[in-house]
Coordinates of C-alpha atoms in Angstrom, one line a residue:
Chain A
X11 CA -43.5 -23.0 11.4
X12 CA -47.2 -23.9 11.4
X13 CA -49.5 -23.2 14.2
X14 CA -53.2 -23.7 14.8
X15 CA -55.3 -20.9 13.4
X16 CA -58.1 -19.4 15.5
X17 CA -61.5 -19.0 14.1
X18 CA -61.1 -15.2 13.9
X19 CA -57.8 -15.4 12.1
X20 CA -59.2 -17.9 9.6
X21 CA -62.2 -15.5 9.1
X22 CA -59.8 -12.6 8.6
X23 CA -57.7 -14.4 6.0
X24 CA -60.8 -15.6 4.1
X25 CA -62.4 -12.1 4.3
X26 CA -59.2 -10.6 2.9
X27 CA -59.2 -13.0 0.1
X28 CA -62.9 -12.3 -0.7
X29 CA -62.2 -8.6 -0.6
X30 CA -59.4 -9.0 -3.2
X31 CA -62.0 -10.7 -5.4
X32 CA -64.4 -7.7 -5.0
X33 CA -61.6 -5.2 -5.6
X34 CA -60.6 -7.0 -8.8
X35 CA -64.1 -6.5 -10.2
X36 CA -64.8 -2.8 -9.5
X37 CA -67.4 -2.6 -12.3
X38 CA -69.6 -5.1 -10.5
X39 CA -70.0 -2.6 -7.7
X40 CA -71.3 0.2 -9.9
X41 CA -74.8 -0.8 -11.0
X42 CA -76.3 -0.8 -7.5
X43 CA -74.5 2.4 -6.5
X44 CA -75.6 4.1 -9.7
X45 CA -79.2 3.0 -9.2
X46 CA -79.2 4.3 -5.7
X47 CA -77.7 7.6 -6.7
X48 CA -80.0 7.8 -9.6
X49 CA -83.1 7.5 -7.3
X50 CA -81.7 10.3 -5.2
X51 CA -81.2 12.7 -8.0
X52 CA -84.3 11.8 -10.1
X53 CA -86.7 11.8 -7.2
X54 CA -85.3 15.0 -5.8
X55 CA -85.3 16.6 -9.2
X56 CA -88.9 15.5 -10.0
X57 CA -90.5 15.9 -6.6
X58 CA -88.3 18.2 -4.7
X59 CA -89.9 21.2 -6.3
X60 CA -93.4 20.1 -5.2
X61 CA -92.7 18.7 -1.8
X62 CA -89.5 20.7 -0.9
X63 CA -89.2 24.3 0.2
X64 CA -92.1 25.4 -2.1
X65 CA -94.5 23.3 0.0
X66 CA -93.9 25.2 3.1
X67 CA -97.2 26.1 4.8
X68 CA -99.1 23.6 2.6
X69 CA -100.5 20.2 3.5
X70 CA -97.7 18.7 1.4
X71 CA -95.0 20.0 3.6
X72 CA -94.1 16.6 5.1
X73 CA -90.4 17.1 4.2
X74 CA -90.1 20.2 6.4
X75 CA -88.8 22.1 3.4
X76 CA -85.9 19.7 2.5
X77 CA -87.0 16.9 0.2
X78 CA -83.5 15.5 0.0
X79 CA -83.8 14.7 3.7
X80 CA -87.1 12.9 3.0
X81 CA -86.0 10.9 -0.1
X82 CA -82.5 10.1 1.0
X83 CA -83.6 7.0 3.1
X84 CA -85.1 5.5 0.0
X85 CA -81.7 5.6 -1.7
X86 CA -80.0 4.3 1.4
X87 CA -82.4 1.3 1.5
X88 CA -81.6 0.7 -2.2
X89 CA -77.9 0.9 -1.5
X90 CA -78.2 -1.5 1.4
X91 CA -79.4 -4.1 -1.1
X92 CA -75.7 -4.4 -2.0
X93 CA -75.5 -6.8 1.0
X94 CA -77.2 -9.4 -1.3
X95 CA -73.8 -9.8 -3.0
X96 CA -72.8 -12.0 -0.1
X97 CA -74.8 -14.9 -1.4
X98 CA -73.5 -14.4 -4.9
X99 CA -69.9 -14.4 -3.6
X100 CA -70.5 -17.6 -1.7
X101 CA -72.3 -19.4 -4.6
X102 CA -69.4 -18.4 -6.9
X103 CA -67.1 -20.3 -4.6
X104 CA -69.5 -23.3 -4.5
X105 CA -69.8 -23.3 -8.3
X106 CA -66.1 -22.9 -8.9
X107 CA -65.1 -25.6 -6.4
X108 CA -63.2 -23.3 -4.2
X109 CA -65.7 -24.0 -1.4
X110 CA -64.8 -27.7 -1.7
X111 CA -61.1 -27.0 -1.5
X112 CA -61.6 -25.1 1.8
X113 CA -63.8 -27.9 3.1
X114 CA -61.0 -30.4 2.6
X115 CA -58.8 -28.3 4.9
X116 CA -59.0 -28.3 8.7
X117 CA -60.6 -24.8 8.8
X118 CA -63.9 -23.8 10.3
X119 CA -66.9 -24.2 8.0
X120 CA -68.4 -21.1 9.6
X121 CA -65.4 -19.0 8.6
X122 CA -66.0 -20.1 5.0
X123 CA -69.6 -19.0 5.2
X124 CA -69.1 -15.8 7.2
X125 CA -66.3 -14.4 5.1
X126 CA -68.5 -13.4 2.1
X127 CA -71.0 -12.0 4.6
X128 CA -68.3 -9.8 6.1
X129 CA -67.5 -8.5 2.7
X130 CA -71.2 -7.9 2.0
X131 CA -71.4 -5.9 5.2
X132 CA -68.4 -3.8 4.2
X133 CA -70.0 -3.3 0.8
X134 CA -73.3 -2.1 2.4
X135 CA -71.3 0.4 4.6
X136 CA -69.3 1.6 1.6
X137 CA -72.3 2.1 -0.8
X138 CA -74.6 3.5 1.9
X139 CA -71.8 5.8 3.0
X140 CA -71.2 7.1 -0.5
X141 CA -75.0 7.8 -1.0
X142 CA -75.0 9.7 2.3
X143 CA -72.0 11.7 1.1
X144 CA -73.8 12.5 -2.2
X145 CA -76.9 13.4 -0.2
X146 CA -75.0 15.7 2.0
X147 CA -73.4 17.3 -1.1
X148 CA -76.9 18.1 -2.6
X149 CA -78.3 19.4 0.7
X150 CA -79.2 16.7 3.1
X151 CA -79.1 18.1 6.6
X152 CA -80.4 15.8 9.4
X153 CA -82.9 17.3 11.8
X154 CA -80.9 15.8 14.7
X155 CA -77.5 17.0 13.4
X156 CA -74.7 14.9 11.8
X157 CA -75.3 12.1 14.2
X158 CA -78.4 11.5 12.1
X159 CA -76.1 10.3 9.3
X160 CA -74.5 7.7 11.6
X161 CA -78.0 6.5 12.7
X162 CA -79.1 6.1 9.1
X163 CA -75.9 4.3 8.3
X164 CA -76.3 1.9 11.2
X165 CA -79.9 1.0 10.3
X166 CA -78.8 0.6 6.7
X167 CA -76.1 -1.8 7.8
X168 CA -78.5 -4.0 9.8
X169 CA -81.0 -3.9 6.9
X170 CA -78.2 -4.8 4.4
X171 CA -77.1 -7.8 6.5
X172 CA -80.7 -8.9 6.3
X173 CA -80.4 -8.9 2.6
X174 CA -77.1 -10.7 2.9
X175 CA -78.6 -13.4 5.0
X176 CA -81.5 -13.8 2.5
X177 CA -79.1 -14.0 -0.5
X178 CA -76.8 -16.5 1.2
X179 CA -79.8 -18.7 2.1
X180 CA -81.3 -18.5 -1.4
X181 CA -77.9 -19.1 -3.0
X182 CA -76.8 -22.0 -0.8
X183 CA -80.3 -23.6 -1.2
X184 CA -80.4 -23.3 -4.9
X185 CA -76.6 -23.9 -5.4
X186 CA -76.6 -21.3 -8.2
X187 CA -75.7 -17.7 -8.6
X188 CA -79.2 -17.2 -10.2
X189 CA -80.7 -18.3 -6.9
X190 CA -78.6 -15.7 -5.0
X191 CA -79.5 -13.1 -7.7
X192 CA -83.2 -13.8 -7.0
X193 CA -82.7 -12.1 -3.7
X194 CA -82.6 -8.8 -5.6
X195 CA -86.2 -9.3 -6.6
X196 CA -87.1 -8.5 -3.1
X197 CA -86.1 -5.0 -3.9
X198 CA -89.3 -4.0 -5.8
X199 CA -91.9 -4.9 -3.1
X200 CA -89.5 -3.8 -0.4
X201 CA -89.1 -0.3 -1.9
X202 CA -92.4 0.4 -3.7
X203 CA -94.9 -1.2 -1.2
X204 CA -93.7 1.4 1.3
X205 CA -94.1 5.1 1.9
X206 CA -91.4 5.8 -0.7
X207 CA -92.6 9.2 -2.0
X208 CA -95.1 10.4 0.5
X209 CA -95.7 9.6 4.2
X210 CA -97.7 6.5 5.2
X211 CA -100.7 8.7 6.1
X212 CA -101.0 9.8 2.5
X213 CA -101.2 6.2 1.2
X214 CA -104.7 4.8 0.5
X215 CA -106.4 1.4 0.2
X216 CA -104.4 -1.8 -0.5
X217 CA -101.1 0.1 -0.6
X218 CA -101.7 1.5 2.8
X219 CA -102.3 -2.1 4.1
X220 CA -99.3 -3.5 2.2
X221 CA -97.0 -0.8 3.6
X222 CA -98.2 -1.5 7.1
X223 CA -96.9 -5.1 6.8
X224 CA -93.7 -4.2 4.9
X225 CA -90.8 -3.9 7.3
X226 CA -89.1 -1.5 4.9
X227 CA -91.8 1.0 5.9
X228 CA -90.5 1.1 9.5
X229 CA -86.9 1.2 8.3
X230 CA -87.6 4.2 6.1
X231 CA -89.7 5.9 8.7
X232 CA -87.0 5.4 11.3
X233 CA -84.4 6.9 9.1
X234 CA -86.7 9.8 8.1
X235 CA -87.5 10.5 11.7
X236 CA -83.9 11.6 12.4
X237 CA -83.5 13.3 9.0
X238 CA -86.8 15.2 8.9
X239 CA -88.6 15.3 12.3
X240 CA -85.9 15.2 15.0
X241 CA -85.8 12.8 17.9
X242 CA -88.8 10.4 17.9
X243 CA -87.7 7.5 20.0
X244 CA -90.7 5.3 19.2
X245 CA -90.3 5.7 15.4
X246 CA -86.6 5.1 15.6
X247 CA -87.1 2.1 17.8
X248 CA -89.5 0.6 15.3
X249 CA -87.0 1.2 12.5
X250 CA -84.2 -0.6 14.4
X251 CA -86.5 -3.3 15.5
X252 CA -87.8 -4.0 11.9
X253 CA -84.2 -4.1 10.6
X254 CA -83.0 -6.3 13.4
X255 CA -86.0 -8.7 13.1
X256 CA -85.5 -9.0 9.3
X257 CA -81.8 -9.6 9.7
X258 CA -82.3 -12.1 12.5
X259 CA -84.9 -14.1 10.5
X260 CA -82.8 -14.2 7.3
X261 CA -79.5 -14.8 9.0
X262 CA -81.1 -17.8 10.9
X263 CA -82.4 -19.0 7.5
X264 CA -78.8 -18.6 6.1
X265 CA -77.2 -20.4 9.0
X266 CA -79.6 -23.4 8.7
X267 CA -79.1 -23.6 4.9
X268 CA -75.3 -23.2 5.3
X269 CA -75.2 -25.9 7.9
X270 CA -77.0 -28.3 5.6
X271 CA -74.7 -27.4 2.7
X272 CA -71.5 -28.1 4.7
X273 CA -72.7 -31.4 6.2
X274 CA -71.3 -34.4 4.5
X275 CA -73.7 -36.1 2.1
Chain B
X3 CA -48.5 -48.7 9.6
X4 CA -50.5 -48.6 6.4
X5 CA -50.9 -45.2 4.8
X6 CA -54.5 -46.0 3.8
X7 CA -56.6 -49.0 4.8
X8 CA -60.0 -49.3 3.2
X9 CA -62.3 -52.1 4.2
X10 CA -65.5 -52.9 2.3
X11 CA -66.6 -49.3 1.9
X12 CA -69.9 -48.5 0.2
X13 CA -71.6 -45.3 -0.8
X14 CA -75.3 -45.1 -1.5
X15 CA -76.9 -41.8 -2.6
X16 CA -80.6 -41.7 -1.8
X17 CA -82.8 -39.1 -3.4
X18 CA -86.5 -38.7 -3.9
X19 CA -86.2 -40.0 -7.5
X20 CA -83.9 -43.0 -6.9
X21 CA -81.2 -44.8 -5.0
X22 CA -77.7 -45.0 -6.5
X23 CA -75.0 -47.3 -5.3
X24 CA -72.0 -45.3 -6.5
X25 CA -69.5 -47.5 -4.6
X26 CA -70.7 -51.1 -3.9
X27 CA -67.7 -52.7 -2.2
X28 CA -64.2 -51.3 -2.3
X29 CA -61.3 -52.6 -0.3
X30 CA -57.6 -51.9 -0.7
X31 CA -54.6 -50.8 1.3
X32 CA -51.8 -48.5 0.4
X33 CA -48.3 -48.7 1.9
X34 CA -46.4 -45.6 3.0
X35 CA -44.3 -44.1 0.2
X36 CA -46.0 -45.7 -2.7
X37 CA -48.1 -44.5 -5.6
X38 CA -51.4 -46.3 -5.7
X39 CA -53.6 -46.0 -8.8
X40 CA -57.3 -46.4 -8.9
X41 CA -58.0 -47.2 -12.6
X42 CA -61.5 -47.2 -14.1
X43 CA -63.8 -45.4 -16.5
X44 CA -66.1 -42.5 -15.8
X45 CA -68.7 -43.4 -13.3
X46 CA -66.8 -46.4 -11.9
X47 CA -66.8 -45.0 -8.4
X48 CA -63.2 -43.7 -8.3
X49 CA -63.9 -40.1 -7.4
X50 CA -66.6 -41.1 -4.9
X51 CA -64.1 -43.3 -3.2
X52 CA -61.6 -40.4 -3.0
X53 CA -64.3 -38.1 -1.7
X54 CA -65.0 -40.5 1.1
X55 CA -61.3 -41.0 2.0
X56 CA -60.7 -37.2 2.0
X57 CA -63.7 -36.7 4.5
X58 CA -65.8 -34.8 1.9
X59 CA -68.4 -37.6 1.8
X60 CA -69.7 -39.8 4.5
X61 CA -69.1 -43.6 4.2
X62 CA -72.4 -45.5 4.0
X63 CA -70.9 -48.8 5.1
X64 CA -67.4 -50.2 5.9
X65 CA -64.4 -48.4 7.3
X66 CA -61.3 -46.5 6.2
X67 CA -58.3 -45.2 8.0
X68 CA -55.5 -42.8 7.0
X69 CA -52.3 -43.5 8.9
X70 CA -54.4 -45.4 11.5
X71 CA -56.8 -42.5 11.9
X72 CA -60.5 -43.4 11.3
X73 CA -61.9 -41.3 8.5
X74 CA -65.5 -41.4 9.6
X75 CA -65.0 -40.2 13.2
X76 CA -61.8 -38.2 13.1
X77 CA -62.2 -36.1 10.0
X78 CA -60.3 -33.1 11.3
X79 CA -57.3 -35.1 12.2
X80 CA -57.4 -36.8 8.8
X81 CA -57.5 -33.4 7.0
X82 CA -54.3 -32.4 8.8
X83 CA -52.5 -35.4 7.2
X84 CA -53.7 -35.2 3.7
X85 CA -53.3 -33.1 0.6
X86 CA -56.2 -33.0 -1.8
X87 CA -56.4 -32.0 -5.5
X88 CA -59.8 -33.1 -6.7
X89 CA -61.1 -33.0 -10.3
X90 CA -63.5 -30.3 -9.4
X91 CA -61.7 -28.4 -6.7
X92 CA -61.6 -24.8 -7.8
X93 CA -58.9 -22.3 -8.1
X94 CA -59.8 -18.6 -7.7
X95 CA -59.2 -17.2 -11.1
X96 CA -59.2 -13.6 -9.9
X97 CA -56.2 -14.0 -7.6
X98 CA -52.6 -14.4 -8.7
X99 CA -50.7 -17.6 -8.1
X100 CA -48.6 -15.9 -5.4
X101 CA -51.8 -14.6 -3.6
X102 CA -53.3 -18.1 -3.7
X103 CA -50.3 -19.8 -2.3
X104 CA -49.9 -17.1 0.3
X105 CA -53.5 -17.3 1.4
X106 CA -53.4 -21.1 1.6
X107 CA -50.2 -21.0 3.6
X108 CA -51.8 -18.6 6.1
X109 CA -54.8 -20.8 6.4
X110 CA -52.6 -23.8 7.1
X111 CA -51.1 -21.8 10.0
X112 CA -47.9 -20.3 8.7
X113 CA -46.8 -16.9 9.9
X114 CA -46.8 -14.1 7.3
X115 CA -43.0 -14.4 7.0
X116 CA -43.0 -18.2 6.7
X117 CA -45.9 -18.0 4.3
X118 CA -43.8 -15.8 2.0
X119 CA -40.9 -18.3 2.1
X120 CA -43.2 -21.3 1.6
X121 CA -45.0 -19.6 -1.2
X122 CA -41.8 -18.9 -3.1
X123 CA -40.6 -22.5 -2.5
X124 CA -43.8 -23.9 -3.9
X125 CA -43.9 -21.6 -6.9
X126 CA -40.4 -22.8 -7.7
X127 CA -41.4 -26.4 -7.1
X128 CA -44.3 -26.3 -9.6
X129 CA -42.5 -24.1 -12.0
X130 CA -44.7 -21.0 -11.7
X131 CA -42.3 -18.5 -10.3
X132 CA -42.4 -16.4 -13.5
X133 CA -46.2 -16.4 -13.6
X134 CA -46.6 -15.8 -9.9
X135 CA -47.9 -12.3 -10.2
X136 CA -50.3 -13.0 -13.0
X137 CA -54.0 -13.7 -12.3
X138 CA -54.8 -17.4 -12.5
X139 CA -57.4 -16.8 -15.3
X140 CA -54.4 -16.2 -17.6
X141 CA -52.8 -19.6 -16.8
X142 CA -53.0 -22.5 -19.2
X143 CA -54.7 -25.8 -18.2
X144 CA -51.3 -27.4 -17.4
X145 CA -50.3 -24.4 -15.3
X146 CA -53.6 -24.6 -13.4
X147 CA -53.0 -28.3 -12.7
X148 CA -49.5 -27.6 -11.4
X149 CA -50.9 -24.8 -9.3
X150 CA -53.6 -27.1 -7.9
X151 CA -50.9 -29.7 -7.1
X152 CA -48.8 -27.1 -5.4
X153 CA -51.7 -25.9 -3.3
X154 CA -52.3 -29.4 -2.1
X155 CA -48.6 -29.5 -0.9
X156 CA -48.6 -26.4 1.2
X157 CA -48.6 -28.2 4.5
X158 CA -46.2 -30.9 3.4
X159 CA -48.9 -33.7 3.6
X160 CA -47.9 -37.3 4.2
X161 CA -50.6 -38.5 1.9
X162 CA -51.7 -36.9 -1.3
X163 CA -55.0 -37.6 -3.1
X164 CA -55.1 -36.7 -6.8
X165 CA -58.3 -37.2 -8.7
X166 CA -57.6 -37.5 -12.4
X167 CA -54.6 -35.1 -12.2
X168 CA -53.9 -35.1 -15.9
X169 CA -57.3 -35.3 -17.5
X170 CA -57.5 -32.8 -20.3
X171 CA -53.8 -32.0 -20.4
X172 CA -51.7 -32.2 -23.5
X173 CA -49.0 -34.9 -23.5
X174 CA -46.2 -32.5 -22.6
X175 CA -48.0 -31.1 -19.6
X176 CA -49.0 -34.6 -18.6
X177 CA -45.3 -35.7 -18.6
X178 CA -44.3 -32.7 -16.5
X179 CA -47.0 -33.6 -13.9
X180 CA -45.9 -37.3 -13.9
X181 CA -42.3 -36.3 -13.2
X182 CA -43.5 -34.1 -10.3
X183 CA -45.7 -36.9 -8.8
X184 CA -42.8 -39.4 -9.0
X185 CA -40.5 -36.8 -7.3
X186 CA -43.0 -36.5 -4.5
X187 CA -43.1 -40.3 -4.1
X188 CA -39.3 -40.4 -4.0
X189 CA -39.4 -37.9 -1.2
X190 CA -41.6 -40.2 0.9
X191 CA -45.1 -38.8 0.0
X192 CA -47.8 -41.5 -0.4
X193 CA -49.8 -40.7 -3.5
X194 CA -53.3 -42.1 -4.3
X195 CA -54.4 -41.1 -7.7
X196 CA -57.4 -41.9 -9.9
X197 CA -57.0 -42.2 -13.6
X198 CA -58.8 -43.4 -16.6
X199 CA -55.6 -43.5 -18.6
X200 CA -54.0 -47.0 -18.7
X201 CA -50.6 -45.4 -19.7
X202 CA -50.7 -43.2 -16.7
X203 CA -51.5 -46.1 -14.3
X204 CA -48.7 -48.2 -15.9
X205 CA -46.2 -45.3 -15.8
X206 CA -46.9 -44.0 -12.3
X207 CA -48.5 -46.5 -10.0
X208 CA -46.5 -48.9 -7.9
X209 CA -49.8 -50.8 -7.4
X210 CA -53.1 -50.5 -9.2
X211 CA -56.7 -51.3 -8.3
X212 CA -59.1 -51.6 -11.2
X213 CA -62.5 -50.3 -10.3
X214 CA -65.6 -51.1 -12.3
X215 CA -69.2 -50.4 -11.4
X216 CA -68.3 -49.6 -7.8
X217 CA -66.3 -52.8 -7.2
X218 CA -62.6 -53.5 -7.2
X219 CA -62.2 -56.2 -9.8
X220 CA -58.4 -56.6 -9.8
X221 CA -55.5 -55.4 -7.7
X222 CA -51.7 -55.7 -7.9
X223 CA -48.6 -54.3 -9.4
X224 CA -48.8 -53.6 -13.2
X225 CA -46.6 -56.8 -13.7
X226 CA -48.7 -58.9 -11.4
X227 CA -51.9 -57.9 -13.2
X228 CA -50.4 -58.6 -16.6
X229 CA -49.0 -61.9 -15.3
X230 CA -52.4 -62.8 -13.9
X231 CA -54.0 -63.3 -17.3
X232 CA -51.0 -65.5 -18.2
X233 CA -49.2 -66.3 -21.4
X234 CA -49.5 -64.2 -24.6
X235 CA -52.3 -62.5 -26.3
X236 CA -52.9 -63.6 -29.9
X237 CA -54.8 -61.1 -32.0
X238 CA -56.6 -62.2 -35.2
X239 CA -57.9 -59.5 -37.5
X240 CA -60.5 -60.1 -40.2
X241 CA -61.6 -58.1 -43.2
X242 CA -65.0 -59.6 -43.6
X243 CA -67.8 -60.0 -41.0
X244 CA -68.6 -63.5 -42.1
X245 CA -65.0 -64.6 -41.4
X246 CA -65.2 -62.9 -38.0
X247 CA -68.4 -64.7 -37.2
X248 CA -67.2 -68.1 -38.3
X249 CA -63.8 -67.6 -36.5
X250 CA -65.7 -66.8 -33.3
X251 CA -67.4 -70.1 -33.4
X252 CA -64.1 -71.9 -33.9
X253 CA -62.1 -69.9 -31.3
X254 CA -64.6 -70.4 -28.6
X255 CA -62.6 -68.8 -25.8
X256 CA -61.8 -65.6 -27.7
X257 CA -62.8 -62.1 -26.9
X258 CA -64.1 -59.9 -29.8
X259 CA -63.2 -56.3 -30.2
X260 CA -64.3 -54.5 -33.4
X261 CA -63.0 -56.7 -36.3
X262 CA -60.5 -58.6 -34.1
X263 CA -60.6 -61.7 -31.9
X264 CA -58.2 -62.0 -29.0
X265 CA -57.2 -65.2 -27.3
X266 CA -54.9 -65.6 -24.3
X267 CA -52.7 -68.7 -24.3
X268 CA -49.4 -69.9 -23.1
X269 CA -46.6 -69.8 -25.6
X270 CA -48.6 -67.9 -28.2
X271 CA -46.1 -67.9 -31.0
X272 CA -46.0 -71.7 -31.2
X273 CA -49.9 -71.9 -31.1
X274 CA -50.5 -69.6 -34.1
X275 CA -49.9 -72.2 -36.9
X276 CA -52.4 -74.6 -35.3
X277 CA -55.1 -71.9 -35.0
X278 CA -54.5 -70.7 -38.5
X279 CA -54.8 -74.2 -39.8
X280 CA -58.2 -74.7 -38.0
X281 CA -59.5 -71.4 -39.4
X282 CA -58.3 -72.2 -42.9
X283 CA -59.9 -75.6 -42.9
X284 CA -63.2 -73.9 -42.2
X285 CA -62.6 -71.4 -45.0
X286 CA -62.0 -68.5 -42.7
X287 CA -59.7 -65.8 -44.1
X288 CA -57.5 -64.1 -41.6
X289 CA -56.1 -60.7 -42.6
X290 CA -53.4 -60.5 -39.9
X291 CA -52.3 -62.3 -36.7
X292 CA -49.9 -61.3 -34.0
X293 CA -48.8 -62.6 -30.5
X294 CA -47.9 -60.1 -27.8
X295 CA -47.3 -60.1 -24.0
X296 CA -50.4 -58.8 -22.3
X297 CA -50.7 -55.1 -21.6
X298 CA -52.7 -53.4 -18.9
X299 CA -55.2 -52.8 -21.6
X300 CA -55.6 -56.6 -22.0
X301 CA -55.9 -56.9 -18.2
X302 CA -58.7 -54.4 -18.2
X303 CA -60.5 -56.2 -21.0
X304 CA -60.0 -59.5 -19.2
X305 CA -61.4 -58.4 -15.9
X306 CA -64.2 -56.0 -17.1
X307 CA -65.1 -57.5 -20.5
X308 CA -64.6 -54.1 -22.2
X309 CA -61.8 -51.9 -23.2
X310 CA -60.9 -48.6 -21.5
X311 CA -60.3 -46.1 -24.2
X312 CA -59.8 -42.9 -22.3
X313 CA -62.1 -40.2 -21.1
X314 CA -63.8 -39.1 -24.2
X315 CA -64.7 -42.5 -25.5
X316 CA -65.0 -44.6 -22.4
X317 CA -68.7 -44.7 -22.7
X318 CA -68.6 -46.0 -26.2
X319 CA -66.0 -48.5 -25.1
X320 CA -68.4 -49.9 -22.6
X321 CA -70.1 -52.0 -25.2
X322 CA -69.2 -55.2 -23.6
X323 CA -68.2 -57.9 -26.0
X324 CA -68.7 -61.2 -24.4
X325 CA -66.7 -64.2 -25.1

């Protein structure tokens, strides 16, 4: 017997279907994960000796003796970029005509749009979680205790949803996977125009100014506060606020674009 | 109650570059339980018409109803009643046939248990039981079309829209799909299909509307359409262009196609000697002549002025040869 499906059940069915697609392409998950882990290992290997335990008592001791704690947020921000896959998933459905099939059925347009974002969110949690595990394995030890990992993961999640919103908006607007892929270009300014390797105070000139306007700066600093310094409510608040604002703006952008895409021509 | 009632619908696409009238004026009605064919070449407006009727495109002007439900204002109710297999609706290649049916059943509101039962029924119906656990990307074109058809039947729709269901299929797969469409009609499902294959329209459709350049130019049963041009079609073939040219001046009401002239007359066989005499008197050499009952092909030529030759050559066929 048939019965009316609620929005949430529709969303759950479509999310499950999208998850199956992701599971069937495990290799597609690897590049971003490998890059994030690569950053962690390479930066720790290259700079850990200078800014880690050996820097104790010097002006370069901004990592409080544990450079993994300091650099781990950079890898986490990189891992959270995996949320951008949401737009790619959605555009694949548009390009293949699956989107149109669902549009011809009496199911919620929003369930069709939100399902890939759900999977993107799950992907962010999974990849950021794996990087945190790797970080712990090589010596990460949050200054606020293990709850610090959860805080870092939660900021990463919000930040990742921001990327998801951006990629969905870009993908829907361009109608092509290339458009959604373009979201990943945000990665470079986001990561490198920020206090990636040293604290903001150590940046000079234009980079210092750029970092001040880059929301990634506050996200990284928020994560670092719990990893390196201990409880710093104002820094943590700025981290959450930046992530939330970024996500709110891009998700609004995504909603507007998606609404236009699902309207009848 | 009519299954589909379409009154003077139009569709205009307006962009910054230009304005395109994809459907200029289309009207027809479909009775419940019949197969209705929209026949026309690429770009005639068939698919746009189907997109409007399936609520995927808005109607610029005019009105349409499905089982008495207005398409423009009650699109959700319409979607409950219809099954849709469009030319460009997609199938998720990464999922298996079973997973696709199961997911679609769940979305249509079946419980998990009922979805399993319905999935197996539909797999059996479209002959995909053995391939059920294979990913769709390994299916042949014919299997994908059958899967597509099956997916549009999940909720047992009263009306089924099929947009060029057999385009690109080999003759064997086409025949299998035709049999399935006929079986659905025999079970009471109303089918509206578009096609650019004359043979398909002739074989399947109880009634046919010929669409050309966004307008319905003829409508009726296949026999009615054939009878509408009356009599027999006499075809004269010529080996030399000069003969063809001269003959065209003599047979003033003929239609040229390649090296042939066609003329539609009553009692064609008895008229042939007279025509041959007239041509011979003017020194025109005829290589062959035949008289046949009109085909749907002749009807198409009569109402549009060009011949429909199928998907790959329809554009070339659109070199209108005037009388």
